[in-house]
Amino acid sequence: MIDYRSDTVTKPSPEMLKAMWNAPVGDDVFGEDTSINELEQLAADMFGMEAGLFCPSGTMTNQIAIKVHTQPGDEVICDADAHIYQYEGGGIAFNAGASVKLLAGDRGRVTAAQVANAINPDDVHRARTSLVCLENTSNRGGGSCYEWEDITAIRALCTQHGLAFHLDGARLFNALVAKSQTPQQYGATFDSISICLSKSLGCPVGSVLLGKKEFIRRARRFRKVFGGGMRQAGYIAAAGIYALKNNIDRLQEDHAHARQLADSLEGRSWVKRVLPVETNIIIFELHEAGSAPALVQKLKELDILAYAIAPDRIRLVVHLDITAGMIERTIKQFGKL
Ligand SMILES: *Cc1c(COP(=O)(O)O)cnc(C)c1O
């Protein structure tokens, strides 16, 4: 099976497993896990941010950030396709008691003008807008990336209106590689950033939340409340350290593989349209509404696993367990459909 369902399906490499096996550990709730402390510091230093917090999932890092940045009754601004809204179980309402203003962005990306329009006036009738969240790359946007100027324009608005600015950077490293941007740019621009180690970086588990010392101090308290205080979790943090040191530059390979797949899909009779491919995600639309699950089944019979993200849309995600040979085989199989 060639598994394109998600970049979360990767298994740790022998080198990563060796790093995990040899990890020095301690009780992290006591702050004594050397490997977790090292990972948090390493990630914070990469982004030029003050501190980091290791969590079991990207959902938890996002939800903790939203909780710290808001008060119950506040409103969060994000794109309608945002993971924080679509795929976190209603957590914004459940965990933070906040409401959401959804924007109709372009492949998951919103503009400063849209954000400006969505900020509520200071009026007793209206929810208090307190947080803007961006997602880069955008998952439902097909791995689309923000232009840097669009991010800084939204930053300026947040500063002007006293809003917190959070980045869901589950696949931020894909954006950095695709756009030749630096983590420091992002660290200097957002109040908090969530990065996932379990996506395209190839770790079995884990995300890191980054921010100022005081923000992370408050986040650490909510991590405990959310049940995310782990003990000798340095065994999994060691995978994160390995990934940050070894698995970022290679993302270019995934992007090249994604391009190859997209080029081969373009113009096939059963493909209506391939969304622009900027990183490791390919989303394509089918002619017939409701036909995505059937095509996913046909692909499965050809040993290709894909995911129907909408009744007429299929998503393929390239990752570090996908080899050049697998890409070639996949393209051959497409020819049989
Ligand atoms: C995967 C993902 C997350 C976090 O998901 P977890 O499975 O909870 O780690 C957050 N945001 C985006 C955009 C994602 O793709």
Coordinates of C-alpha atoms and ligand atoms in Angstrom, one line a residue:
M1 CA 0.0 0.0 0.0
I2 CA 1.2 3.5 -0.9
D3 CA -0.3 5.6 1.8
Y4 CA -1.1 9.2 0.9
R5 CA -4.0 9.7 3.4
S6 CA -1.9 12.0 5.6
D7 CA 1.7 12.9 6.5
T8 CA 0.8 11.6 10.0
V9 CA 1.2 8.0 8.8
T10 CA 5.0 8.1 8.8
K11 CA 6.9 5.7 11.0
P12 CA 10.1 6.6 12.8
S13 CA 13.3 5.8 10.9
P14 CA 16.0 3.6 12.5
E15 CA 18.1 6.8 13.2
M16 CA 15.1 8.4 14.9
L17 CA 14.4 5.3 16.9
K18 CA 18.1 5.2 18.0
A19 CA 17.8 8.8 19.2
M20 CA 14.6 7.9 21.1
W21 CA 16.2 4.8 22.6
N22 CA 19.2 6.8 23.9
A23 CA 17.2 9.8 25.3
P24 CA 17.9 11.0 28.8
V25 CA 14.6 11.4 30.5
G26 CA 13.0 12.5 33.8
D27 CA 9.6 13.6 35.1
D28 CA 8.5 16.5 32.9
V29 CA 5.7 17.6 35.2
F30 CA 8.5 18.3 37.7
G31 CA 10.4 20.0 34.8
E32 CA 13.1 17.3 35.0
D33 CA 13.0 15.7 31.5
T34 CA 16.3 16.7 29.9
S35 CA 15.1 15.8 26.4
I36 CA 11.9 17.7 26.6
N37 CA 13.7 20.7 28.0
E38 CA 16.2 20.5 25.2
L39 CA 13.5 20.2 22.5
E40 CA 11.5 23.2 23.9
Q41 CA 14.7 25.3 24.0
L42 CA 15.8 24.1 20.5
A43 CA 12.4 25.0 19.0
A44 CA 12.3 28.4 20.8
D45 CA 15.8 29.3 19.7
M46 CA 15.1 28.3 16.1
F47 CA 12.2 30.8 16.0
G48 CA 13.9 33.4 18.2
M49 CA 11.1 33.1 20.7
E50 CA 11.4 33.0 24.5
A51 CA 10.0 29.6 25.4
G52 CA 8.4 26.4 24.2
L53 CA 5.9 23.8 25.5
F54 CA 5.9 20.2 24.4
C55 CA 2.4 18.7 23.9
P56 CA 0.9 15.4 22.7
S57 CA -0.9 17.0 19.7
G58 CA -1.3 20.0 17.5
T59 CA -4.9 20.2 18.6
M60 CA -3.7 20.6 22.2
T61 CA -1.1 23.3 21.3
N62 CA -3.8 25.3 19.3
Q63 CA -6.4 24.9 21.9
I64 CA -4.1 25.9 24.8
A65 CA -3.1 29.0 22.8
I66 CA -6.7 30.0 22.1
K67 CA -7.5 29.4 25.8
V68 CA -4.6 31.6 27.0
H69 CA -5.3 34.4 24.5
T70 CA -9.1 34.7 25.1
Q71 CA -11.7 35.1 27.9
P72 CA -15.1 33.3 27.7
G73 CA -17.4 35.3 25.4
D74 CA -14.6 36.6 23.3
E75 CA -14.5 36.1 19.5
V76 CA -11.7 34.4 17.5
I77 CA -11.2 35.3 13.8
C78 CA -10.1 32.6 11.4
D79 CA -10.7 31.2 7.9
A80 CA -13.7 29.0 7.5
D81 CA -11.5 26.1 6.5
A82 CA -9.2 26.5 9.5
H83 CA -8.2 23.3 11.4
I84 CA -9.0 25.0 14.7
Y85 CA -12.6 25.3 13.6
Q86 CA -13.1 22.3 11.3
Y87 CA -11.2 19.6 13.0
E88 CA -10.8 20.3 16.7
G89 CA -14.1 19.0 17.9
G90 CA -15.7 22.4 18.6
G91 CA -12.8 23.0 21.1
I92 CA -12.9 26.8 20.7
A93 CA -16.4 26.8 22.3
F94 CA -15.7 23.8 24.6
N95 CA -12.3 24.8 26.0
A96 CA -12.3 28.6 25.7
G97 CA -16.0 29.4 25.7
A98 CA -15.2 31.7 22.8
S99 CA -17.2 32.3 19.6
V100 CA -15.7 32.3 16.1
K101 CA -16.0 34.7 13.1
L102 CA -15.3 32.7 10.0
L103 CA -13.8 34.3 6.9
A104 CA -14.2 33.1 3.3
G105 CA -10.5 33.1 2.4
D106 CA -8.6 32.0 -0.7
R107 CA -7.6 28.4 -0.2
G108 CA -7.5 28.8 3.5
R109 CA -5.7 32.2 3.5
V110 CA -7.3 35.4 4.7
T111 CA -6.4 39.0 3.9
A112 CA -5.9 42.0 6.2
A113 CA -9.0 43.7 4.6
Q114 CA -11.1 40.6 5.5
V115 CA -9.7 40.6 9.1
A116 CA -10.3 44.4 9.5
N117 CA -13.9 43.9 8.5
A118 CA -14.4 41.1 11.0
I119 CA -13.1 43.0 14.1
N120 CA -16.1 43.9 16.2
P121 CA -16.5 47.5 17.4
D122 CA -16.3 48.1 21.1
D123 CA -20.0 47.9 21.7
V124 CA -21.9 46.0 24.6
H125 CA -23.9 44.1 22.0
R126 CA -20.9 42.6 20.3
A127 CA -18.5 39.9 21.3
R128 CA -15.1 41.2 22.2
T129 CA -12.7 40.3 19.3
S130 CA -9.4 39.2 21.0
L131 CA -7.6 36.8 18.7
V132 CA -6.7 36.2 15.0
C133 CA -5.5 32.8 14.0
L134 CA -3.8 31.9 10.7
E135 CA -2.9 28.5 9.3
N136 CA 0.3 28.1 7.2
T137 CA 0.4 25.9 5.2
S138 CA -3.4 25.6 5.0
N139 CA -4.5 21.9 5.1
R140 CA -7.9 22.3 3.5
G141 CA -6.3 24.9 1.2
G142 CA -4.2 22.1 -0.3
G143 CA -1.0 23.1 1.4
S144 CA -1.2 26.7 0.2
C145 CA 1.2 29.2 1.7
Y146 CA 0.8 32.8 2.7
E147 CA 2.8 35.7 1.1
W148 CA 4.9 37.3 3.7
E149 CA 3.4 40.8 3.1
D150 CA -0.1 39.5 3.8
I151 CA 1.1 38.2 7.2
T152 CA 2.7 41.4 8.2
A153 CA -0.3 43.4 7.1
I154 CA -2.5 41.3 9.5
R155 CA 0.1 41.7 12.2
A156 CA -0.1 45.4 11.9
L157 CA -3.9 45.3 12.3
C158 CA -3.6 43.0 15.4
T159 CA -1.2 45.5 17.0
Q160 CA -3.4 48.4 16.1
H161 CA -6.5 46.7 17.7
G162 CA -4.7 45.0 20.6
L163 CA -5.5 41.5 19.3
A164 CA -3.4 38.4 19.9
F165 CA -2.0 36.7 16.8
H166 CA -1.6 32.9 16.7
L167 CA -0.2 30.7 14.0
D168 CA -1.3 27.1 13.5
G169 CA 1.9 26.0 11.9
A170 CA 1.2 22.3 11.8
R171 CA 3.0 22.3 8.4
L172 CA 4.9 25.6 8.8
F173 CA 8.2 24.0 7.8
N174 CA 6.7 23.1 4.4
A175 CA 5.9 26.8 4.0
L176 CA 9.4 27.9 5.1
V177 CA 11.0 25.6 2.6
A178 CA 8.6 26.4 -0.3
K179 CA 8.8 30.2 0.3
S180 CA 12.5 30.4 1.4
Q181 CA 11.4 32.1 4.6
T182 CA 13.0 31.8 8.0
P183 CA 11.6 30.7 11.4
Q184 CA 12.9 33.9 12.9
Q185 CA 10.6 36.0 10.7
Y186 CA 7.6 34.1 12.1
G187 CA 8.9 34.2 15.7
A188 CA 9.2 38.0 15.5
T189 CA 5.6 38.4 14.1
F190 CA 3.3 36.0 15.9
D191 CA 2.5 36.0 19.7
S192 CA 2.3 32.3 19.6
I193 CA 3.1 29.5 17.1
S194 CA 2.1 25.8 17.1
I195 CA 4.4 23.5 15.2
C196 CA 3.7 19.8 14.6
L197 CA 6.5 17.2 14.8
S198 CA 4.2 14.3 13.8
K199 CA 3.3 15.6 10.4
S200 CA 5.9 16.0 7.6
L201 CA 8.8 15.9 10.1
G202 CA 8.2 12.2 10.6
C203 CA 7.8 11.9 14.4
P204 CA 5.4 9.5 16.0
V205 CA 3.9 12.0 18.4
G206 CA 4.2 15.6 19.4
S207 CA 3.8 19.3 18.9
V208 CA 5.5 22.4 20.3
L209 CA 3.8 25.6 21.3
L210 CA 6.1 28.7 21.2
G211 CA 5.7 32.1 22.7
K212 CA 6.9 34.6 25.4
K213 CA 7.9 33.2 28.8
E214 CA 4.8 34.5 30.5
F215 CA 2.5 33.1 27.8
I216 CA 4.2 29.6 28.1
R217 CA 3.9 29.8 31.9
R218 CA 0.2 30.2 31.6
A219 CA 0.0 27.6 28.8
R220 CA 1.8 25.0 31.0
R221 CA -1.0 25.4 33.5
F222 CA -3.7 24.7 30.9
R223 CA -1.7 21.8 29.5
K224 CA -2.1 20.2 33.0
V225 CA -5.8 21.0 33.1
F226 CA -6.2 19.5 29.6
G227 CA -4.5 16.3 30.8
G228 CA -1.4 16.9 28.7
G229 CA 1.2 16.8 31.5
M230 CA 3.3 13.8 30.5
R231 CA 6.1 12.2 32.5
Q232 CA 9.1 10.5 30.9
A233 CA 7.9 11.8 27.5
G234 CA 11.5 12.7 26.6
Y235 CA 11.6 9.4 24.6
I236 CA 9.2 11.1 22.1
A237 CA 10.7 14.5 22.5
A238 CA 14.0 13.0 21.3
A239 CA 12.3 12.1 18.0
G240 CA 11.4 15.8 17.8
I241 CA 15.0 16.9 18.4
Y242 CA 16.2 14.5 15.7
A243 CA 13.5 15.7 13.3
L244 CA 14.3 19.4 13.7
K245 CA 18.0 18.7 13.1
N246 CA 17.6 16.3 10.1
N247 CA 14.2 16.3 8.5
I248 CA 13.5 19.9 7.4
D249 CA 15.7 20.5 4.3
R250 CA 14.4 17.2 2.8
L251 CA 10.9 18.6 2.6
Q252 CA 11.9 19.9 -0.9
E253 CA 11.8 16.3 -2.1
D254 CA 8.2 15.9 -0.9
H255 CA 7.3 19.0 -2.7
A256 CA 8.9 17.8 -5.9
H257 CA 7.1 14.5 -5.5
A258 CA 3.8 16.3 -5.0
R259 CA 4.4 18.3 -8.2
Q260 CA 5.0 15.1 -10.2
L261 CA 1.7 13.6 -8.9
A262 CA -0.1 16.8 -9.7
D263 CA 1.3 17.0 -13.2
S264 CA 0.3 13.4 -13.8
L265 CA -3.3 14.1 -12.6
E266 CA -3.7 17.2 -14.8
G267 CA -5.7 16.4 -17.9
R268 CA -6.9 12.9 -16.9
S269 CA -10.5 12.3 -17.9
W270 CA -11.7 11.7 -14.4
V271 CA -10.1 14.9 -13.0
K272 CA -12.0 18.1 -13.2
R273 CA -9.3 20.3 -11.7
V274 CA -6.2 20.1 -9.6
L275 CA -5.8 22.8 -7.0
P276 CA -2.5 24.7 -7.2
V277 CA 0.2 22.6 -5.5
E278 CA 2.6 24.6 -3.5
T279 CA 3.9 22.1 -0.9
N280 CA 3.3 18.4 -0.1
I281 CA -0.5 18.3 -0.4
I282 CA -2.5 17.7 -3.6
I283 CA -6.2 18.2 -3.7
F284 CA -8.1 17.4 -6.9
E285 CA -11.7 17.7 -7.9
L286 CA -13.8 15.1 -9.8
H287 CA -16.4 15.8 -12.4
E288 CA -19.1 13.9 -10.8
A289 CA -20.5 15.2 -7.5
G290 CA -20.4 12.6 -4.8
S291 CA -17.9 10.4 -6.6
A292 CA -14.9 10.8 -4.4
P293 CA -15.5 7.9 -2.0
A294 CA -15.9 5.5 -5.0
L295 CA -12.6 6.7 -6.5
V296 CA -10.9 6.3 -3.2
Q297 CA -12.1 2.7 -3.2
K298 CA -10.8 2.1 -6.7
L299 CA -7.5 3.6 -5.8
K300 CA -7.3 1.3 -2.8
E301 CA -7.8 -1.7 -5.1
L302 CA -4.7 -0.4 -7.0
D303 CA -2.8 -0.2 -3.6
I304 CA -3.1 3.5 -3.3
L305 CA -4.6 5.0 -0.1
A306 CA -6.1 8.5 -0.5
Y307 CA -8.7 10.5 1.5
A308 CA -12.0 12.1 0.3
I309 CA -12.0 15.5 2.0
A310 CA -15.3 16.4 0.3
P311 CA -17.9 14.5 -1.8
D312 CA -16.1 15.6 -5.0
R313 CA -12.6 16.2 -3.7
I314 CA -9.7 13.9 -3.0
R315 CA -6.5 14.7 -1.0
L316 CA -3.1 13.1 -1.4
V317 CA -0.4 14.0 1.0
V318 CA 3.3 13.3 0.3
H319 CA 5.6 12.6 3.2
L320 CA 9.0 11.1 4.1
D321 CA 7.9 7.5 3.8
I322 CA 7.0 8.1 0.1
T323 CA 9.9 7.2 -2.2
A324 CA 10.6 8.2 -5.8
G325 CA 9.7 4.6 -6.8
M326 CA 6.3 4.8 -5.1
I327 CA 5.6 8.0 -7.0
E328 CA 6.4 6.3 -10.3
R329 CA 4.2 3.3 -9.4
T330 CA 1.4 5.7 -8.4
I331 CA 1.6 7.5 -11.8
K332 CA 1.4 4.1 -13.6
Q333 CA -1.6 3.1 -11.6
F334 CA -3.4 6.5 -12.4
G335 CA -3.1 5.4 -16.0
K336 CA -5.3 2.3 -15.3
L337 CA -8.3 4.4 -14.1
Ligands
LIG1 C1 -2.8 18.0 11.9 C2 -3.1 19.4 12.1 C3 -3.2 20.0 13.4 C4 -3.0 19.2 14.6 O1 -3.6 17.9 14.6 P1 -3.2 16.8 15.7 O2 -3.7 15.5 15.0 O3 -4.1 17.1 16.9 O4 -1.8 16.8 16.0 C5 -3.4 21.3 13.5 N1 -3.6 22.1 12.4 C6 -3.5 21.6 11.2 C7 -3.6 22.6 10.0 C8 -3.2 20.3 11.0 O5 -3.1 19.8 9.7

